[in-house]
Amino acid sequence: MSQTKRSLRRAQEIAFNANAHLPVSYQEEIYKERLKFDKKILSPREIERRKILIFGGAGYIGSVLSGHLLGRGYKVRVSDGLYFNNGITVLPHFDNPDFEFLYGDITDKDHIETVLKNVTDVVILTGLVGDPITKKYPRESSRVNDRGILRLIDSCSNRGIARVIFVSTCSNYGLIPDNISADEEYELSPLSLYAKSKVAAELHLLSLKGVVDYSATILRFATAFGLSSRMRFDLTVSEFTRTMYRGEDLLVYDADTWRPYCHVKDFAEVIRRVLEAPSQRVDFQVFNAGGDVNNATKQTIVDIIKSLVVEAPVRYQKHGADPRNYRVNFKRIREAIYFEPSMTIRDGVIELLSALRQGLFLEIDQPPSFYGNWTLPPNVSR
Ligand SMILES: NC(=O)c1ccc[n+]([C@@H]2O[C@H](COP(=O)([O-])OP(=O)(O)OC[C@H]3O[C@@H](n4cnc5c(N)ncnc54)[C@H](O)[C@@H]3O)[C@@H](O)[C@H]2O)c1
């Protein structure tokens, strides 16, 4: 058997093993799709030579995604402007011949031209992430999250790119009644600059159906938790767990508000699934990404942590600055690509506690901004 045939066979084995828990009919659909992809886009390279460009691949979710895709045999190129001194996250992959890191800003046309060359698929995770930081830096937010992202979405066309995955947020639902769980058709009501930019980008991308030559998918992510080489302690589950573990005073605003959560590892898996799904299942589709099991109130999260950490002082206050309240329905993604999260909030809290107990993340002031999207370095804060 020739070397090419052997590596093709191995690639197919990896693909089947990774999907072994899925229905056989779906595995067959994926397999046929891969062969089709291979012929159309990559010929004569083998299936696992798809090269995925991850914008924002050095961030909290991106650094986990990079490792996940490399582990599945993909080639990965990361483009990142390292806004949070987070270059260290790409170091573990530097000597991997399947990995490439290109430093640059998404608003730099030359950088975009360079990074979009010779890739088969694009995942857009980049941007100024979160309500507080976009509120603090509105001009930078508009430069990156509005103009930058829209131009990036346009730039992916006419380059032989097969799929573009745009990562959006369930924050787009804003404030919804307690008895409702929003599906993808539920009216969007973005409350922050951050969510407004995401909604604008979604609408722009959806308007390109039939205009661009790539297949696009929008994933509205739940709020993330879980370990990453760029931890973020400005996100509820990790912030609460760390604060309570350290026995520090935790002030919880609007404890009864709902939000969906999802582990970063599961986000990496959902992106892999979209990259590999038969195209008719994901083409120009919008999906809530997460699982019904991880819709929770802040009070539930506090209770989970309390059951695992002794004597943590918690105070409560009503009418905080963040009015968001949304429960989300994840039926569509479950039925289209059989995605269900593997990690519950409790699993994530246990995981983080085990890291804290080993002395990790006790000091988070250094390097500045690494552990949360609190401030931008002077060169990017306008
Ligand atoms: N973390 C969450 O809870 C969550 C929830 C819903 C959706 N999302 C979405 O997931 C994606 C990733 O989020 P994250 O938590 O990993 O955020 P993050 O801030 O850790 O990562 C974003 C990355 O983008 C880079 N970046 C920012 N602006 C850039 C620019 N102009 N040019 C080049 N690089 C730039 C940063 O350096 C950083 O590495 C975002 O699109 C976010 O909206 C995240």
XYZ file of C-alpha atoms and ligand atoms in Angstrom:
426
model
C 0.000 0.000 0.000
C 1.387 3.429 -0.905
C 2.200 6.039 1.747
C -0.696 8.219 0.569
C -3.169 5.353 0.778
C -1.887 4.428 4.226
C -2.315 7.957 5.572
C -5.724 8.205 3.945
C -6.759 4.959 5.637
C -5.426 6.281 8.972
C -7.294 9.547 8.543
C -10.506 7.628 7.899
C -9.934 5.509 10.987
C -9.417 8.590 13.145
C -12.589 10.097 11.734
C -14.636 6.977 12.432
C -13.233 6.510 15.933
C -13.999 10.098 16.838
C -17.590 9.611 15.774
C -18.023 6.056 17.006
C -20.684 7.069 19.546
C -22.889 8.676 16.891
C -25.623 6.888 14.926
C -24.137 4.735 12.136
C -26.251 6.402 9.457
C -24.816 9.767 10.499
C -21.253 8.410 10.524
C -21.794 7.260 6.959
C -23.103 10.683 5.962
C -20.003 12.294 7.467
C -17.737 9.875 5.675
C -19.328 10.549 2.290
C -19.128 14.261 2.945
C -15.434 14.003 3.728
C -14.732 12.215 0.486
C -16.716 14.851 -1.392
C -14.810 17.623 0.371
C -11.554 15.958 -0.384
C -12.263 15.765 -4.094
C -13.661 19.260 -4.412
C -11.356 21.245 -2.191
C -8.234 19.361 -1.362
C -7.546 17.034 -4.200
C -5.169 15.269 -4.250
C -4.427 15.775 -0.527
C -5.931 13.399 1.977
C -8.893 14.155 4.207
C -7.024 15.022 7.369
C -4.956 17.633 5.575
C -7.676 20.199 5.951
C -6.061 23.333 7.283
C -8.207 25.281 9.723
C -7.558 28.969 10.275
C -8.631 30.048 13.748
C -8.994 33.787 14.240
C -8.587 34.403 17.963
C -6.961 30.983 18.373
C -4.753 32.162 21.242
C -7.738 33.145 23.394
C -9.642 31.291 26.110
C -11.679 29.085 23.775
C -9.321 29.266 20.788
C -6.344 27.772 22.585
C -8.419 24.731 23.609
C -9.803 24.447 20.080
C -6.298 24.519 18.544
C -5.185 21.558 20.664
C -8.409 19.667 19.975
C -8.156 20.003 16.190
C -4.432 19.184 16.147
C -5.242 16.064 18.160
C -7.718 15.026 15.461
C -5.055 15.320 12.798
C -5.972 18.700 11.317
C -3.486 21.342 10.358
C -4.113 24.510 12.303
C -3.166 28.100 11.646
C -3.839 30.629 14.377
C -4.161 34.341 13.724
C -4.200 36.458 16.860
C -3.242 39.964 17.957
C -2.451 38.738 21.508
C -4.479 41.464 23.162
C -4.090 39.979 26.608
C -0.382 39.078 26.690
C -1.595 35.607 25.804
C 1.186 34.487 23.464
C 2.153 31.769 25.916
C -0.928 29.779 24.862
C 0.500 29.032 21.422
C 3.929 27.961 22.697
C 3.047 24.289 23.336
C 2.278 23.846 19.622
C 5.193 25.811 18.184
C 7.303 22.803 17.279
C 4.335 20.929 15.809
C 4.717 20.909 12.007
C 0.915 20.924 11.691
C 0.673 24.207 13.592
C 1.349 27.736 12.510
C 0.933 30.993 14.400
C 0.651 34.326 12.616
C 0.541 37.397 14.789
C -1.578 40.268 13.525
C -4.693 42.357 13.786
C -7.859 41.452 11.899
C -8.262 45.058 10.818
C -4.922 44.910 8.992
C -5.683 44.106 5.330
C -2.201 42.745 4.623
C -2.413 40.391 7.569
C -5.795 39.125 6.395
C -4.461 38.544 2.864
C -1.566 36.528 4.263
C -3.458 34.358 6.715
C -6.308 33.469 4.362
C -3.925 31.881 1.870
C -3.980 28.074 1.580
C -6.513 27.299 4.262
C -9.583 25.131 3.783
C -11.819 26.371 6.591
C -12.092 29.379 8.885
C -13.291 29.714 12.483
C -13.910 33.262 13.703
C -13.461 33.561 17.465
C -11.649 36.852 17.446
C -12.863 40.172 18.743
C -13.258 42.151 21.899
C -15.199 39.682 24.017
C -17.698 40.552 26.717
C -20.058 43.318 27.774
C -17.723 45.099 30.234
C -14.705 45.459 27.951
C -16.738 46.645 24.962
C -18.458 49.184 27.199
C -15.082 50.352 28.466
C -13.533 50.651 24.995
C -16.399 51.513 22.628
C -14.177 52.841 19.835
C -11.953 49.796 19.840
C -15.041 47.619 19.995
C -16.512 49.251 16.933
C -13.176 49.097 15.078
C -12.781 45.374 15.725
C -16.235 43.880 16.373
C -18.082 45.882 13.729
C -15.834 47.032 10.903
C -13.125 44.397 11.389
C -15.421 41.387 11.637
C -17.685 42.420 8.748
C -14.684 42.931 6.467
C -13.231 39.628 7.572
C -16.482 37.829 6.730
C -16.407 39.372 3.248
C -12.721 38.572 2.749
C -13.238 34.818 3.083
C -15.016 34.586 -0.279
C -13.426 33.557 -3.611
C -10.480 31.789 -2.016
C -11.603 28.163 -2.188
C -12.515 28.173 1.499
C -15.064 25.452 2.245
C -16.565 26.485 5.558
C -16.670 29.576 7.725
C -17.858 29.227 11.302
C -18.771 32.462 13.012
C -18.941 32.236 16.771
C -21.675 34.416 18.190
C -23.315 34.437 21.606
C -26.521 33.478 23.398
C -26.279 36.965 24.955
C -28.081 38.055 21.801
C -31.328 36.953 23.482
C -30.867 39.571 26.181
C -33.705 39.522 28.641
C -36.456 36.933 28.237
C -39.302 35.769 30.508
C -38.384 33.078 33.033
C -40.819 30.513 31.650
C -39.372 30.651 28.128
C -36.371 28.868 26.738
C -35.145 30.628 23.593
C -34.669 28.621 20.435
C -32.889 30.032 17.384
C -36.076 31.665 16.077
C -36.672 33.586 19.286
C -36.491 37.333 18.803
C -33.030 38.748 19.464
C -32.779 41.569 21.953
C -29.100 42.452 22.356
C -28.583 44.705 25.361
C -24.876 45.485 25.155
C -22.536 46.873 22.541
C -20.915 43.436 22.463
C -24.156 41.601 21.624
C -25.304 44.310 19.207
C -22.123 43.802 17.160
C -22.661 40.033 17.186
C -26.229 40.419 15.917
C -25.054 42.778 13.164
C -22.360 40.298 12.113
C -24.874 37.419 12.106
C -27.274 39.373 9.893
C -24.489 40.343 7.545
C -23.251 36.778 7.219
C -26.747 35.389 6.639
C -27.344 37.986 3.924
C -24.411 36.489 1.999
C -26.121 33.179 1.307
C -25.866 32.562 -2.426
C -23.393 35.446 -2.760
C -20.264 33.930 -1.247
C -18.707 30.650 -2.318
C -18.253 29.228 1.170
C -20.676 27.461 3.463
C -21.303 29.415 6.671
C -22.516 28.398 10.114
C -23.320 30.619 13.074
C -22.870 29.187 16.546
C -24.419 31.110 19.424
C -22.234 29.999 22.296
C -23.433 29.692 25.869
C -21.195 31.269 28.545
C -17.958 29.333 28.819
C -16.342 27.616 31.761
C -13.514 25.090 32.042
C -9.743 25.039 32.052
C -7.732 26.625 29.285
C -4.151 27.797 28.986
C -5.687 31.276 28.831
C -8.052 31.102 31.770
C -10.661 33.821 32.115
C -11.729 34.660 35.638
C -14.143 37.313 34.460
C -16.690 34.580 33.620
C -19.256 33.474 36.202
C -18.432 29.823 36.952
C -14.663 30.348 37.157
C -14.902 33.670 38.983
C -17.315 32.291 41.596
C -15.330 29.071 42.066
C -12.002 30.813 42.530
C -13.391 33.487 44.849
C -15.221 30.986 47.023
C -12.276 28.595 47.109
C -10.094 31.392 48.406
C -12.695 32.196 51.047
C -13.029 35.707 49.678
C -16.210 37.693 49.911
C -18.391 36.954 46.866
C -21.060 39.472 45.949
C -23.677 37.936 43.635
C -25.982 40.238 41.736
C -29.448 39.055 40.720
C -28.937 35.475 41.866
C -32.107 34.213 40.183
C -31.150 35.188 36.643
C -30.695 32.347 34.155
C -27.918 31.749 31.687
C -26.706 28.711 29.703
C -23.126 27.535 30.281
C -20.802 25.217 28.381
C -17.319 23.796 28.913
C -14.562 24.997 26.555
C -13.752 21.385 25.613
C -17.334 20.935 24.474
C -17.118 24.112 22.415
C -14.032 22.701 20.692
C -15.950 19.520 19.969
C -18.982 21.349 18.598
C -16.729 23.228 16.179
C -15.108 19.992 15.041
C -18.573 18.515 14.490
C -19.618 21.492 12.355
C -16.412 21.243 10.311
C -17.157 17.588 9.623
C -20.958 17.622 9.365
C -22.644 16.918 6.044
C -22.973 20.377 4.533
C -26.752 20.337 4.074
C -27.106 20.023 7.858
C -25.114 23.136 8.717
C -25.006 25.326 5.612
C -26.146 28.857 6.522
C -27.673 27.550 9.712
C -27.760 29.228 13.112
C -27.342 27.025 16.166
C -27.444 27.653 19.877
C -24.331 25.849 21.086
C -24.514 24.232 24.500
C -26.878 21.815 26.223
C -30.180 22.100 28.096
C -28.558 20.432 31.105
C -26.343 23.485 31.681
C -28.997 26.213 31.877
C -28.579 27.527 35.407
C -29.204 30.478 37.689
C -26.305 32.115 39.497
C -27.813 30.716 42.705
C -27.509 27.179 41.307
C -23.848 27.784 40.545
C -23.228 29.123 44.053
C -25.006 26.078 45.499
C -22.892 23.681 43.424
C -19.690 25.367 44.596
C -20.918 25.502 48.203
C -21.520 21.759 48.132
C -17.833 21.290 47.269
C -16.107 24.096 49.224
C -16.615 24.603 52.933
C -17.699 27.905 54.439
C -17.504 30.403 51.652
C -19.125 33.763 52.458
C -21.621 34.870 49.821
C -23.635 38.101 49.805
C -26.490 38.878 47.462
C -27.706 42.061 45.861
C -30.563 42.907 43.492
C -30.467 45.117 40.403
C -26.850 44.701 39.288
C -25.443 46.318 36.166
C -26.058 43.223 34.008
C -29.783 42.733 33.328
C -29.371 39.641 31.112
C -31.669 36.719 31.851
C -32.085 33.979 29.297
C -32.674 30.266 29.226
C -31.788 28.618 25.936
C -33.102 25.647 24.008
C -30.436 23.437 22.362
C -32.693 21.009 20.484
C -31.590 22.090 17.010
C -27.893 21.334 17.460
C -28.695 18.083 19.243
C -30.811 16.909 16.331
C -28.638 18.230 13.481
C -25.177 17.074 14.578
C -25.908 15.018 17.700
C -24.104 17.431 19.954
C -24.622 17.111 23.694
C -22.108 18.563 26.152
C -19.946 16.061 27.961
C -19.297 18.321 30.959
C -21.801 19.697 33.467
C -21.236 22.853 35.505
C -20.488 20.636 38.490
C -17.816 18.778 36.468
C -16.257 22.126 35.580
C -16.248 23.321 39.189
C -14.592 20.068 40.342
C -11.988 20.405 37.593
C -11.144 23.990 38.504
C -11.066 23.219 42.221
C -8.542 20.457 41.578
C -6.316 22.971 39.770
C -6.712 25.537 42.556
C -5.882 22.901 45.177
C -2.604 22.282 43.343
C -1.729 25.957 43.613
C -2.732 27.076 40.125
C -4.398 30.447 39.574
C -3.837 31.699 43.098
C -2.287 34.938 41.844
C -3.960 36.395 38.796
C -2.550 39.918 38.684
C 0.453 38.940 36.573
C 0.893 39.174 33.684
C -1.522 42.125 33.469
C -4.837 41.299 31.788
C -3.902 37.687 31.086
C -6.612 36.205 33.274
C -9.564 38.305 32.169
C -10.872 40.823 29.695
C -10.616 43.723 32.137
C -8.307 46.178 30.372
C -6.444 46.504 27.101
C -2.763 47.309 26.812
C -2.005 50.982 26.015
C -1.176 50.292 22.361
C -4.690 49.030 21.653
C -6.795 51.129 24.047
C -8.291 54.023 22.148
N -16.073 33.045 26.633
C -17.401 33.000 26.599
O -18.084 32.794 27.611
C -18.112 33.187 25.312
C -19.506 33.069 25.281
C -20.178 33.259 24.080
C -19.472 33.539 22.915
N -18.115 33.636 22.989
C -17.393 33.955 21.772
O -16.300 33.058 21.636
C -15.203 33.734 21.035
C -13.945 33.548 21.855
O -14.137 34.031 23.178
P -12.987 33.890 24.277
O -13.662 33.762 25.586
O -12.023 32.856 23.849
O -12.333 35.332 24.201
P -10.807 35.800 24.357
O -10.868 37.263 24.630
O -10.091 34.931 25.326
O -10.199 35.557 22.905
C -10.281 36.469 21.852
C -8.943 36.491 21.146
O -9.040 37.396 20.055
C -7.857 38.178 20.002
N -8.193 39.465 19.395
C -9.067 40.390 19.854
N -9.135 41.423 19.007
C -8.289 41.150 17.984
C -7.920 41.836 16.797
N -8.433 43.035 16.474
N -7.033 41.253 15.963
C -6.484 40.051 16.269
N -6.782 39.366 17.382
C -7.680 39.908 18.234
C -7.386 38.310 21.430
O -5.987 38.541 21.474
C -7.791 36.970 22.024
O -6.734 36.048 21.945
C -15.635 35.181 20.869
O -16.089 35.383 19.557
C -16.782 35.325 21.832
O -17.684 36.338 21.435
C -17.415 33.468 24.141
